[in-house]
CSV table of C-alpha atoms in Angstrom, one decimal:
chain,number,residue,atom,x,y,z
V,1,LEU,CA,0.0,0.0,0.0
V,2,PHE,CA,2.7,2.5,1.0
V,3,SER,CA,5.3,1.7,-1.6
V,4,ARG,CA,2.7,1.7,-4.4
V,5,ARG,CA,1.7,5.3,-3.5
V,6,GLY,CA,5.3,6.5,-2.9
V,7,PHE,CA,4.8,7.1,0.9
V,8,ASN,CA,7.9,6.9,3.0
V,9,ILE,CA,7.5,5.2,6.4
V,10,ASP,CA,9.8,6.5,9.2
V,11,SER,CA,8.7,3.9,11.7
V,12,LEU,CA,6.3,0.9,11.9
V,13,ALA,CA,5.4,-1.1,15.0
V,14,VAL,CA,2.7,-3.7,15.3
V,15,GLY,CA,1.6,-5.5,18.5
V,16,VAL,CA,-1.4,-7.0,20.4
V,17,THR,CA,-3.8,-4.8,22.3
V,18,GLU,CA,-5.9,-5.3,25.4
V,19,ASP,CA,-8.2,-7.2,23.0
V,20,PRO,CA,-6.3,-10.3,21.8
V,21,SER,CA,-8.3,-10.4,18.6
V,22,ILE,CA,-7.0,-6.9,17.6
V,23,SER,CA,-3.5,-5.8,16.7
V,24,ARG,CA,-2.5,-2.1,16.8
V,25,MET,CA,-0.2,-0.6,14.2
V,26,THR,CA,1.7,2.6,14.8
V,27,ILE,CA,2.9,4.2,11.6
V,28,VAL,CA,5.1,7.3,11.7
V,29,VAL,CA,5.4,9.3,8.6
V,30,ASP,CA,6.7,12.8,7.9
V,31,GLY,CA,4.6,14.9,5.7
V,32,ASP,CA,2.1,17.8,5.3
V,33,GLU,CA,-1.7,17.7,5.9
V,34,TYR,CA,-2.4,16.5,2.4
V,35,LEU,CA,0.0,13.6,2.6
V,36,LEU,CA,-1.5,12.5,6.0
V,37,GLU,CA,-5.0,12.8,4.6
V,38,GLN,CA,-4.0,10.6,1.6
V,39,ILE,CA,-2.5,8.0,3.9
V,40,GLU,CA,-5.5,7.9,6.1
V,41,LYS,CA,-7.8,7.5,3.1
V,42,GLN,CA,-5.8,4.6,1.7
V,43,LEU,CA,-5.7,2.9,5.1
V,44,ASN,CA,-9.4,3.2,5.5
V,45,LYS,CA,-9.9,1.3,2.2
V,46,VAL,CA,-8.1,-1.7,3.7
V,47,ILE,CA,-10.9,-4.1,4.9
V,48,PRO,CA,-9.3,-5.4,8.1
V,49,VAL,CA,-8.6,-1.8,9.3
V,50,ILE,CA,-11.0,-0.9,12.2
V,51,LYS,CA,-10.0,2.7,12.7
V,52,VAL,CA,-7.3,5.1,11.6
V,53,LYS,CA,-6.4,7.9,14.0
V,54,THR,CA,-4.0,10.7,13.3
V,55,MET,CA,-2.2,12.0,16.4
V,56,LYS,CA,-0.8,15.5,16.5
V,57,ALA,CA,2.2,16.6,18.4
V,58,GLY,CA,1.5,17.2,22.1
V,59,GLU,CA,-1.5,14.8,22.1
V,60,TYR,CA,0.4,11.6,22.6
V,61,ILE,CA,3.1,9.8,24.5
V,62,SER,CA,5.6,7.9,22.4
V,63,ARG,CA,8.4,5.5,23.2
V,64,THR,CA,11.0,3.3,21.4
V,65,LEU,CA,12.9,0.3,22.9
V,66,SER,CA,16.6,-0.1,22.1
V,67,LEU,CA,19.1,-2.8,22.9
V,68,ILE,CA,22.7,-1.5,22.6
V,69,LYS,CA,25.8,-3.7,22.8
V,70,VAL,CA,28.9,-1.6,23.7
V,71,ALA,CA,32.5,-2.6,23.5
V,72,VAL,CA,34.1,-2.3,27.0
V,73,THR,CA,37.5,-2.4,28.5
V,74,ALA,CA,38.1,-2.7,32.3
V,75,GLU,CA,39.2,1.0,32.3
V,76,LYS,CA,36.0,2.2,30.6
V,77,ARG,CA,33.4,-0.1,32.3
V,78,ALA,CA,32.6,2.4,35.1
V,79,ASP,CA,32.2,5.3,32.6
V,80,ILE,CA,29.7,3.3,30.5
V,81,MET,CA,27.8,2.3,33.7
V,82,ARG,CA,27.6,6.0,34.7
V,83,VAL,CA,26.3,7.0,31.3
V,84,THR,CA,23.7,4.2,31.5
V,85,GLU,CA,22.6,5.3,35.0
V,86,LEU,CA,22.5,9.0,34.1
V,87,MET,CA,20.2,8.3,31.1
V,88,GLY,CA,17.9,5.9,33.1
V,89,ALA,CA,18.9,2.9,31.0
V,90,ARG,CA,19.4,-0.7,32.3
V,91,ILE,CA,22.3,-3.1,31.9
V,92,VAL,CA,20.9,-6.5,30.8
V,93,ASP,CA,24.1,-8.4,29.9
V,94,VAL,CA,27.7,-8.1,30.8
V,95,THR,CA,30.7,-10.0,29.4
V,96,LYS,CA,34.5,-9.3,29.7
V,97,THR,CA,34.4,-7.3,26.4
V,98,THR,CA,30.8,-6.0,26.2
V,99,ILE,CA,27.9,-4.4,28.1
V,100,THR,CA,24.4,-4.7,26.6
V,101,ILE,CA,22.1,-1.9,27.6
V,102,GLU,CA,18.2,-1.8,27.4
V,103,PHE,CA,16.7,1.7,27.0
V,104,THR,CA,13.1,2.7,26.6
V,105,ASP,CA,12.4,6.4,26.0
V,106,THR,CA,11.6,8.9,23.3
V,107,ALA,CA,13.4,8.8,19.9
V,108,GLU,CA,15.3,12.0,20.8
V,109,ARG,CA,16.6,10.6,24.2
V,110,THR,CA,17.5,7.4,22.4
V,111,GLU,CA,19.6,9.3,20.0
V,112,THR,CA,21.3,11.2,22.9
V,113,LEU,CA,22.2,7.9,24.5
V,114,GLU,CA,23.5,6.5,21.2
V,115,THR,CA,25.7,9.7,20.8
V,116,LEU,CA,27.1,9.3,24.3
V,117,LEU,CA,27.9,5.6,23.8
V,118,ARG,CA,29.3,5.9,20.3
V,119,PRO,CA,32.9,6.9,21.4
V,120,TYR,CA,33.1,3.7,23.4
V,121,GLY,CA,32.3,1.6,20.4
V,122,ILE,CA,28.8,0.4,19.7
V,123,ARG,CA,29.1,-3.2,18.5
V,124,GLU,CA,25.5,-3.7,17.8
V,125,MET,CA,22.2,-1.9,18.2
V,126,VAL,CA,18.6,-2.8,17.5
V,127,ARG,CA,15.6,-0.5,18.0
V,128,THR,CA,11.8,-1.1,17.8
V,129,GLY,CA,9.6,1.2,15.9
V,130,ILE,CA,7.9,4.0,17.8
V,131,ILE,CA,4.7,3.2,19.7
V,132,ALA,CA,2.3,5.8,20.9
V,133,ILE,CA,-0.8,6.3,23.0
V,134,GLU,CA,-3.0,9.3,23.4
V,135,LYS,CA,-2.7,11.4,26.5
V,136,GLY,CA,-5.7,11.5,28.9
V,137,ALA,CA,-8.2,9.0,30.2
V,138,ASP,CA,-10.1,8.2,27.0
V,139,PRO,CA,-9.1,5.2,25.0
V,140,THR,CA,-8.1,5.6,21.3
V,141,ARG,CA,-11.0,3.3,20.3
V,142,LYS,CA,-14.4,4.1,21.6
V,143,ILE,CA,-16.8,1.2,22.3
V,144,ASN,CA,-20.5,1.8,21.4
V,145,ASN,CA,-23.5,0.7,23.5
V,146,ASN,CA,-23.4,-2.7,21.7
V,147,GLY,CA,-19.9,-3.5,22.8
V,148,LYS,CA,-18.5,-2.9,19.3
V,149,TYR,CA,-15.7,-0.6,18.3
């Protein structure tokens, strides 16, 4: 759908929701109002799509998960541990030559952590796509009186 129309996806994440029969897809694209309208129209044409919701800046909370494996020497181990603690990351694996760090935060803070760790030697890094949820008490999907979305 996206490649056929020439839309560029910056991030894509899919996962289960509170209802095990429904998956939620978070798609991040960069574009103007016209592009977003076109994407929304195309998605609404796909039969299994229940609802398309465009979220505007300031209306949502977003996060990405990263696992970062950093090369480490005995002399630099404490420095890397301090950076990890300072950023609120978590060490999930340690070997004689590497430390693997888990970090969940915004894309911007993730890039900051990556910049701080790069001088030590990032051996490997994997990141999930961005996930987002609307701020406030109301769920993204509203349930009608018949229990349907």
